[in-house]
Short mmCIF file of N, CA and C in Angstrom, two decimals:
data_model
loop_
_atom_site.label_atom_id
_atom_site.label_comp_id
_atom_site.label_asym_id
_atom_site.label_seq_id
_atom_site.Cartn_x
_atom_site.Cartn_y
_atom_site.Cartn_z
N UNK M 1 95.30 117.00 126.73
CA UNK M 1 94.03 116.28 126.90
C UNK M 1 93.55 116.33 128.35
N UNK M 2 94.60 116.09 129.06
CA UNK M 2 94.30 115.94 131.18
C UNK M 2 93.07 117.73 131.38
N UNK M 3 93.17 118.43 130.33
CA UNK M 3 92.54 119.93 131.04
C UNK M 3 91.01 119.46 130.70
N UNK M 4 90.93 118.82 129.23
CA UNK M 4 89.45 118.47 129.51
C UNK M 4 88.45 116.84 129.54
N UNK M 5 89.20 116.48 130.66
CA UNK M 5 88.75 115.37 130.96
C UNK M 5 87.42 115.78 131.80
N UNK M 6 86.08 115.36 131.04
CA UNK M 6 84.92 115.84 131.93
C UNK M 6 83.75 115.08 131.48
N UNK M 7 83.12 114.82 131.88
CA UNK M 7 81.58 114.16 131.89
C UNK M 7 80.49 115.07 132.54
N UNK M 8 79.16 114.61 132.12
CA UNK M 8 78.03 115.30 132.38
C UNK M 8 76.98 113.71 132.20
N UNK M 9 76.40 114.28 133.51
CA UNK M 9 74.76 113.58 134.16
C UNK M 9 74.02 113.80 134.72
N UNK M 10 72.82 113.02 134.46
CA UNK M 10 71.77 113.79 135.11
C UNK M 10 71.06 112.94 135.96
N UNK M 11 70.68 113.26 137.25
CA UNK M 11 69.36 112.27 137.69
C UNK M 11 68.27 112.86 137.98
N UNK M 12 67.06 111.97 137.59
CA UNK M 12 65.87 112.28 137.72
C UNK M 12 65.11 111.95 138.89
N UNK M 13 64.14 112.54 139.42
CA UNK M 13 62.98 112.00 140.12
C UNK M 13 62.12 112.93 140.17
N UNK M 14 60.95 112.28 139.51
CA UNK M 14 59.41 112.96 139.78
C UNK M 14 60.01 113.84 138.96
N UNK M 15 59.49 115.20 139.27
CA UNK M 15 59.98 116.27 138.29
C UNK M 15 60.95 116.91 138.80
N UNK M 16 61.74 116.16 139.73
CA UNK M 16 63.08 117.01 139.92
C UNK M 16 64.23 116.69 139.10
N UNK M 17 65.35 117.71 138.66
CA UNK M 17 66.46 117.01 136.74
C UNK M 17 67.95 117.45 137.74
N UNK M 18 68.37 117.07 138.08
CA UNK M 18 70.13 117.72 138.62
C UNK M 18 71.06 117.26 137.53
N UNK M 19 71.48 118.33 136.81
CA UNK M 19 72.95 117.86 136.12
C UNK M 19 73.88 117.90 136.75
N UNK M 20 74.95 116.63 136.72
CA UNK M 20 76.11 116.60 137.33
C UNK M 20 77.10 116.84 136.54
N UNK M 21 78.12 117.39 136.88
CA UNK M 21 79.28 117.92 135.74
C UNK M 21 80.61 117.50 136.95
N UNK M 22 81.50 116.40 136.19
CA UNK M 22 82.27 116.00 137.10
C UNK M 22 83.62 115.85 135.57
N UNK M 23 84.80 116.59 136.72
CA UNK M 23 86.11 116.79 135.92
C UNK M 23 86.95 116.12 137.02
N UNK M 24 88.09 116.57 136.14
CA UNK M 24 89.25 116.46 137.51
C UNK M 24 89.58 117.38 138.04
N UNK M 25 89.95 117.34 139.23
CA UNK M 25 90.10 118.19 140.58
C UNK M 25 90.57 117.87 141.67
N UNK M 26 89.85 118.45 142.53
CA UNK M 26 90.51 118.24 144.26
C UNK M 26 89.88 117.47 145.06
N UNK M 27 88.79 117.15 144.82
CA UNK M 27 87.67 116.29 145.59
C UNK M 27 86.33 117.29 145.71
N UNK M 28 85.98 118.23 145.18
CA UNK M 28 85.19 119.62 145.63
C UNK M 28 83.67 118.90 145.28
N UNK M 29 82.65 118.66 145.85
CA UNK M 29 81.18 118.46 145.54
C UNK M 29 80.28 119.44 146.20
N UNK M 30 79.67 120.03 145.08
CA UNK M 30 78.93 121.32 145.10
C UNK M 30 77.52 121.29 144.68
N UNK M 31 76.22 121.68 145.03
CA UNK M 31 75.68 121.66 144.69
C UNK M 31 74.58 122.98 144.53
N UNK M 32 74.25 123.49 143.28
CA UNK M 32 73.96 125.14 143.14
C UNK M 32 75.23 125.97 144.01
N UNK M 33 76.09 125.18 143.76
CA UNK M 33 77.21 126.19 144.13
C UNK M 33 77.61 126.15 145.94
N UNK M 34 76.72 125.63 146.47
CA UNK M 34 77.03 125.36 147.84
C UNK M 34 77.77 123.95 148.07
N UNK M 35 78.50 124.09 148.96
CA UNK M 35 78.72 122.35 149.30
C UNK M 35 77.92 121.36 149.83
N UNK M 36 78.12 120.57 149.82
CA UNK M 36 77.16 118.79 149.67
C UNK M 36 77.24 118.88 151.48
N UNK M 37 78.12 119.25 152.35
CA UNK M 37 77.54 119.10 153.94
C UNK M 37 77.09 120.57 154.51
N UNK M 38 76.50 121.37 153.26
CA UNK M 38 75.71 122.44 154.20
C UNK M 38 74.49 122.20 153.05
N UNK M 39 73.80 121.27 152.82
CA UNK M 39 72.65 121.19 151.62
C UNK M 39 71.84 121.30 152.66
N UNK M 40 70.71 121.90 152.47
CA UNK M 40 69.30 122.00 153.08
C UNK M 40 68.67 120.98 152.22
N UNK M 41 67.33 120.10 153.02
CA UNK M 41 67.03 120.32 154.48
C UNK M 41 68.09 119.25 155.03
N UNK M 42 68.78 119.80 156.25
CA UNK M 42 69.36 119.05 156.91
C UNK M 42 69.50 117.29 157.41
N UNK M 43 68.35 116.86 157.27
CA UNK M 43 67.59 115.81 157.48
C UNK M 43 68.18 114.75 156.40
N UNK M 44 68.20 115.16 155.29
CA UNK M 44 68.29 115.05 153.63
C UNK M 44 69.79 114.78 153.59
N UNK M 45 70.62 115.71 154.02
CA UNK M 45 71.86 115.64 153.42
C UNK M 45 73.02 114.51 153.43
N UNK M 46 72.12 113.51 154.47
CA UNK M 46 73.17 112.49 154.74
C UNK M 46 72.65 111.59 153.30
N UNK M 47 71.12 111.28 152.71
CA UNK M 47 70.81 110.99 151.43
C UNK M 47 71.50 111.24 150.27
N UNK M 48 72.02 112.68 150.03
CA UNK M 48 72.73 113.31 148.83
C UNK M 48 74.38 113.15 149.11
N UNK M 49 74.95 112.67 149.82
CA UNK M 49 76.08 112.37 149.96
C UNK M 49 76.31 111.02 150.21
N UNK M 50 75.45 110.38 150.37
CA UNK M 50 75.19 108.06 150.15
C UNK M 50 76.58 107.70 149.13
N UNK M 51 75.96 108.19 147.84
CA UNK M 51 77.46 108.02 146.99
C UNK M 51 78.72 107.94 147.64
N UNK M 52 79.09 109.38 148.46
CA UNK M 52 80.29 109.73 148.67
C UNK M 52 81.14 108.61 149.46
N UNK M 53 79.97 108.42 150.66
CA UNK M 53 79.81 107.22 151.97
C UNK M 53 79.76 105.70 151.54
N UNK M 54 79.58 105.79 150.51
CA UNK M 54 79.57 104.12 149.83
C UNK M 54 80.49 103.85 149.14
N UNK M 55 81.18 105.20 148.15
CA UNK M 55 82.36 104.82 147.47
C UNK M 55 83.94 104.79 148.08
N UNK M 56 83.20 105.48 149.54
CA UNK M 56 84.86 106.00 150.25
C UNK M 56 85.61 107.58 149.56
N UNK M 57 86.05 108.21 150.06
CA UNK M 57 86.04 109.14 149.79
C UNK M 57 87.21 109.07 149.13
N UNK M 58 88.40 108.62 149.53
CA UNK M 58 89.42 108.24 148.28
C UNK M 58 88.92 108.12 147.02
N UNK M 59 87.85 107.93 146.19
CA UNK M 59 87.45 107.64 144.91
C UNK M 59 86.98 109.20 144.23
N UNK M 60 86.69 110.17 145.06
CA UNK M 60 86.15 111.52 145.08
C UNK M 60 87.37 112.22 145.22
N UNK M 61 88.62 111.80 145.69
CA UNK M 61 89.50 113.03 145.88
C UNK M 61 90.36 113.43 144.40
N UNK M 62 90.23 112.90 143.45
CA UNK M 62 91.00 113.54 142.25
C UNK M 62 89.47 113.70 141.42
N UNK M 63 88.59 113.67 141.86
CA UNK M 63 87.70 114.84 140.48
C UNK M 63 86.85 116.01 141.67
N UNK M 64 86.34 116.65 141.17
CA UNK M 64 85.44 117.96 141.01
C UNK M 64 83.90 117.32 140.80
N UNK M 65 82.82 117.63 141.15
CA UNK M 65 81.57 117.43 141.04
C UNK M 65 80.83 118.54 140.97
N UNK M 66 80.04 119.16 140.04
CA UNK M 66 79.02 120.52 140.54
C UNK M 66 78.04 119.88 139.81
N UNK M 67 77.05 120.05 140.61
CA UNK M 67 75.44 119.66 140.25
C UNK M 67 74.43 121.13 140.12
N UNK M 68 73.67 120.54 139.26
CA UNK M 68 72.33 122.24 139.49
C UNK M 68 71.24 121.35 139.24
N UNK M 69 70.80 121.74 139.72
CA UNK M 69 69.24 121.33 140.07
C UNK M 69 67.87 121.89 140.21
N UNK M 70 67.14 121.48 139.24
CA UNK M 70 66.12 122.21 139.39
C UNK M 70 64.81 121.56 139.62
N UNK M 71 63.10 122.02 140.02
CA UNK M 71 62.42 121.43 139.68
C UNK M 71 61.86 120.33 140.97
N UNK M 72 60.99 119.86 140.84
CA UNK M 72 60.23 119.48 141.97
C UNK M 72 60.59 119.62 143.93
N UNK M 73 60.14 119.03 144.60
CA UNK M 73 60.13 119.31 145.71
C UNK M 73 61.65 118.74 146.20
N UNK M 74 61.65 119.63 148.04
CA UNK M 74 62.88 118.91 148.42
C UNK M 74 63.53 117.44 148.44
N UNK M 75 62.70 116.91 148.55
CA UNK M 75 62.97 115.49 148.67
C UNK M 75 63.13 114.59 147.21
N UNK M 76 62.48 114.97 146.11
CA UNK M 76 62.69 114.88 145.03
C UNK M 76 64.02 115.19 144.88
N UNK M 77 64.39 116.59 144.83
CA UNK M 77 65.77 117.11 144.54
C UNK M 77 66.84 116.91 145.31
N UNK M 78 66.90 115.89 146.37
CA UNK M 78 67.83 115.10 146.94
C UNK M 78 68.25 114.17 146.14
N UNK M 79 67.18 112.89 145.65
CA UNK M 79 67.05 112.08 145.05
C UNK M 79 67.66 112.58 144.12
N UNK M 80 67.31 113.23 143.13
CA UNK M 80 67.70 113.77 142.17
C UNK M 80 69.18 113.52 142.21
N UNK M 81 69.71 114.68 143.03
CA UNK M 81 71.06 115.01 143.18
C UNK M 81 72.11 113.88 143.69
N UNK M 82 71.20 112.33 144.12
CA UNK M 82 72.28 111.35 144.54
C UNK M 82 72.34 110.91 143.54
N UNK M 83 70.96 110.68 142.77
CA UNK M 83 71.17 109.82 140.97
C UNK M 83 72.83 110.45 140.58
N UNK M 84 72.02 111.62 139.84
CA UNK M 84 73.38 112.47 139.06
C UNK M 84 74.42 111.87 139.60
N UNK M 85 75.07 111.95 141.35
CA UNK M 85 76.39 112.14 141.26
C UNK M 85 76.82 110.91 141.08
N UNK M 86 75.78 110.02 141.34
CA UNK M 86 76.60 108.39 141.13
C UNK M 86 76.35 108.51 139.94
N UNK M 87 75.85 108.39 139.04
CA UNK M 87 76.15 107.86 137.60
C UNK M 87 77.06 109.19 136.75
N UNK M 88 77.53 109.98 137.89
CA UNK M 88 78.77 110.97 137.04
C UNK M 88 80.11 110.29 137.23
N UNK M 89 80.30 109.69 138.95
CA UNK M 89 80.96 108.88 138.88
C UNK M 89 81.47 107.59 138.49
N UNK M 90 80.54 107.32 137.70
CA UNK M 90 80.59 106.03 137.42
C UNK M 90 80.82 106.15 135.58
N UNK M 91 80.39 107.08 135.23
CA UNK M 91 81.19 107.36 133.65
C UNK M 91 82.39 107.94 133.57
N UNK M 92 82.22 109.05 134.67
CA UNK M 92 83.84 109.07 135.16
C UNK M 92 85.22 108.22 134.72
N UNK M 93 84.62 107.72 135.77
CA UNK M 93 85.75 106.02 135.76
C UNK M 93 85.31 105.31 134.62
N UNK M 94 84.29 105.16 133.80
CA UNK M 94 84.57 104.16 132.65
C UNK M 94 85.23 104.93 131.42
N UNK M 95 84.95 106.48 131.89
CA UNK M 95 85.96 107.15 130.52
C UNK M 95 87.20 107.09 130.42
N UNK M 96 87.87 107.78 131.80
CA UNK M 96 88.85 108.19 131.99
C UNK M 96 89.73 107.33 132.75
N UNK M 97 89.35 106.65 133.70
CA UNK M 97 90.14 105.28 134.62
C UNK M 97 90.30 104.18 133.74
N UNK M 98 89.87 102.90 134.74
CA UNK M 98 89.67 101.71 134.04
C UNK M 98 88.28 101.03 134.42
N UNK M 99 87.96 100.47 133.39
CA UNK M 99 86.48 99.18 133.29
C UNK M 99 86.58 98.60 134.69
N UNK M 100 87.58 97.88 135.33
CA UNK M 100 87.23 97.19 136.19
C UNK M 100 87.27 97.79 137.70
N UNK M 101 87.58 99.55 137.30
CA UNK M 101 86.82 100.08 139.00
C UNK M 101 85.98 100.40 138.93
N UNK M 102 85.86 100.75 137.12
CA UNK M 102 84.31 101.17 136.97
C UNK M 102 83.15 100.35 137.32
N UNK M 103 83.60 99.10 136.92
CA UNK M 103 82.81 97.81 137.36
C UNK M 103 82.65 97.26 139.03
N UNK M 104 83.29 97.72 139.88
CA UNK M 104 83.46 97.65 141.06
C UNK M 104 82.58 98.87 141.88
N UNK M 105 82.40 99.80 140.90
CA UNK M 105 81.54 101.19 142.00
C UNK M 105 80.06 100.80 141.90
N UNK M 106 79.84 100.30 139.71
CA UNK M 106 78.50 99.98 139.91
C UNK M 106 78.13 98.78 140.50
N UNK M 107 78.98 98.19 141.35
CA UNK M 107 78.31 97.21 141.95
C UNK M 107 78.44 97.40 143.49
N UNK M 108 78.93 98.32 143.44
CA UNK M 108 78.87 98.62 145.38
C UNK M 108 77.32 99.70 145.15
N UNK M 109 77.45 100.38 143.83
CA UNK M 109 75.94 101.03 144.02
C UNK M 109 74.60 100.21 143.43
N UNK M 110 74.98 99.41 142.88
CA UNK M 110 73.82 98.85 142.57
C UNK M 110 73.40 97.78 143.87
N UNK M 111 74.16 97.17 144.44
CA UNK M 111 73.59 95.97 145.47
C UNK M 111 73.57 96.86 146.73
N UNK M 112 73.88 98.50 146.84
CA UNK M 112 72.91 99.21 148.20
C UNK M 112 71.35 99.51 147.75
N UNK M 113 71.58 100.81 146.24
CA UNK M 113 70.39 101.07 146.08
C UNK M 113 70.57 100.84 144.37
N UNK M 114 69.25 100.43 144.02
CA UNK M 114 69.49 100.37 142.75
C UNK M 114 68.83 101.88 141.93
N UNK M 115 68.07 102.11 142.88
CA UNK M 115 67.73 103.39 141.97
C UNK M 115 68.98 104.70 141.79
N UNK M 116 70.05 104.90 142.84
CA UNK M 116 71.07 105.26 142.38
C UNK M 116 72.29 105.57 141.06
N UNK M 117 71.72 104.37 140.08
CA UNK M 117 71.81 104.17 139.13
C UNK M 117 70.63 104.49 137.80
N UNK M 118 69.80 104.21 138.37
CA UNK M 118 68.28 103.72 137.29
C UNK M 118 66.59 104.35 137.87
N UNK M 119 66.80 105.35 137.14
CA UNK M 119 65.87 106.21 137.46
C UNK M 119 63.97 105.22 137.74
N UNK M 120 63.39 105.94 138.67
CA UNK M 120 62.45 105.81 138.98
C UNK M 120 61.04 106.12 138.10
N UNK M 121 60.49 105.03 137.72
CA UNK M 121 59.84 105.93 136.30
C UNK M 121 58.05 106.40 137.02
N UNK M 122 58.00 106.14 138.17
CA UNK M 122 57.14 106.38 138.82
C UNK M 122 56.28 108.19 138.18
N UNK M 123 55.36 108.57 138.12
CA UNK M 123 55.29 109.70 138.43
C UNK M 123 53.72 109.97 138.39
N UNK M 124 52.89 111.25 138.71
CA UNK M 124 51.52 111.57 139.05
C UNK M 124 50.51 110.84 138.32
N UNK M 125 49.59 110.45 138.83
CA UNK M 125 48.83 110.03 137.84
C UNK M 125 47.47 111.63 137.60
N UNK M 126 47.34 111.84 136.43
CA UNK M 126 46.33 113.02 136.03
C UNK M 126 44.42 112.42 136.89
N UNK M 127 44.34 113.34 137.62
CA UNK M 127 42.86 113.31 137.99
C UNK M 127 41.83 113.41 136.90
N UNK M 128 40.82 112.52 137.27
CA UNK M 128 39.73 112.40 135.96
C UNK M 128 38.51 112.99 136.83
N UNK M 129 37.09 112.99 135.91
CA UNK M 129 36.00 113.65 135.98
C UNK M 129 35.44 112.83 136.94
N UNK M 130 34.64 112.81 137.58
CA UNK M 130 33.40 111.90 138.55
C UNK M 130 34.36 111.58 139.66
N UNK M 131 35.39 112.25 140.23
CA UNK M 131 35.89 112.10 141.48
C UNK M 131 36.88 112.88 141.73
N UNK M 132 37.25 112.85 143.47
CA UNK M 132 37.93 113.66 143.48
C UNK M 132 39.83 113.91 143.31
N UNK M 133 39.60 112.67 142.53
CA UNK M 133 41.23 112.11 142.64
C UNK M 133 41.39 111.35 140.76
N UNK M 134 42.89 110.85 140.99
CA UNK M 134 42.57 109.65 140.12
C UNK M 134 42.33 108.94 140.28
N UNK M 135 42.02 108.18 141.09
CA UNK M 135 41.11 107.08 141.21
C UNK M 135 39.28 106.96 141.83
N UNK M 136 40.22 107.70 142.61
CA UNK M 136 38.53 107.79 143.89
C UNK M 136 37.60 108.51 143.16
N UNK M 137 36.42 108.14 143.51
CA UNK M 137 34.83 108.49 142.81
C UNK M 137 34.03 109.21 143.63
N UNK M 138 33.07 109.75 143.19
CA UNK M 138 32.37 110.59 144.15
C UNK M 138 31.37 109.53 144.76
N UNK M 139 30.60 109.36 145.85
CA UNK M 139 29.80 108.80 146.34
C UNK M 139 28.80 108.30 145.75
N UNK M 140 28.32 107.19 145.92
CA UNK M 140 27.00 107.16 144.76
C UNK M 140 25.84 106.82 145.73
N UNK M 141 24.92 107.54 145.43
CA UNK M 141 23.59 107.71 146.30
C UNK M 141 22.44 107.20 145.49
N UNK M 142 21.62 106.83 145.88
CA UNK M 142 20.61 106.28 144.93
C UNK M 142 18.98 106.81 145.28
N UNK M 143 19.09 107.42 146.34
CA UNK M 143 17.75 108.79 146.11
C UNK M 143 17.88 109.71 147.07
#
């Protein structure tokens, strides 16, 4: 049973989707196949590794993480990619560990960020006719 101990998640934002696929392993977090401290844009990467930095890295050293990601902009697909890995870790541990570390991560991630957990349902609003936006209107002149 220990060969396929594995979970799969995803986080969303805007239109960016990262599946996380987390087994057991060595501690390895990858993302499109690169590692999590050479992710572009640089700026970003301390964002997509929050999880790692909040759970302590002892909690990461017996599984594996690979994420893919596709779909909206950089900053989206950061977001993206912190959702996924916390809520991979966090089924993780309620599959395969026990309830009450599982219960201990979602609450070190829920009382930093809650969207870490619980996707953002935010997204574009569609532009309409008589302006140049969704909301905004064209000028109104009267002769």
């Amino acid at each position: 049973m220990s060969g396929k101990e594995s979970v799969q998640c995803f986080g969303r934002k805007k239109t960016a989707v990262a599946v996380a696929f987390c087994k057991r392993g060595a501690g390895l977090v990858k993302i499109n196949g690169v590692p999590i401290d050479l992710v572009q844009p640089d700026i970003l990467r301390f964002k997509a590794s929050e999880p790692l930095l909040l759970l302590g890295l002892h909690r990461f050293s017996s599984v594996d993480i690979r994420v893919r990601v596709k779909g909206g902009g950089h900053t989206a697909q950061i977001y993206a990619i912190r959702q996924a890995i916390a809520k991979a870790i966090v089924a993780f541990y309620q599959k395969y560990v026990d309830e009450q570390s599982k219960k201990e991560i979602k609450d070190i991630l829920v009382r930093y960020d809650r969207t870490l957990l619980v996707a953002d349902p935010r997204r574009c609003e569609p532009k309409k006719f008589g302006g140049r936006g969704a909301r905004a209107r064209f000028q109104k002149s009267y002769r």
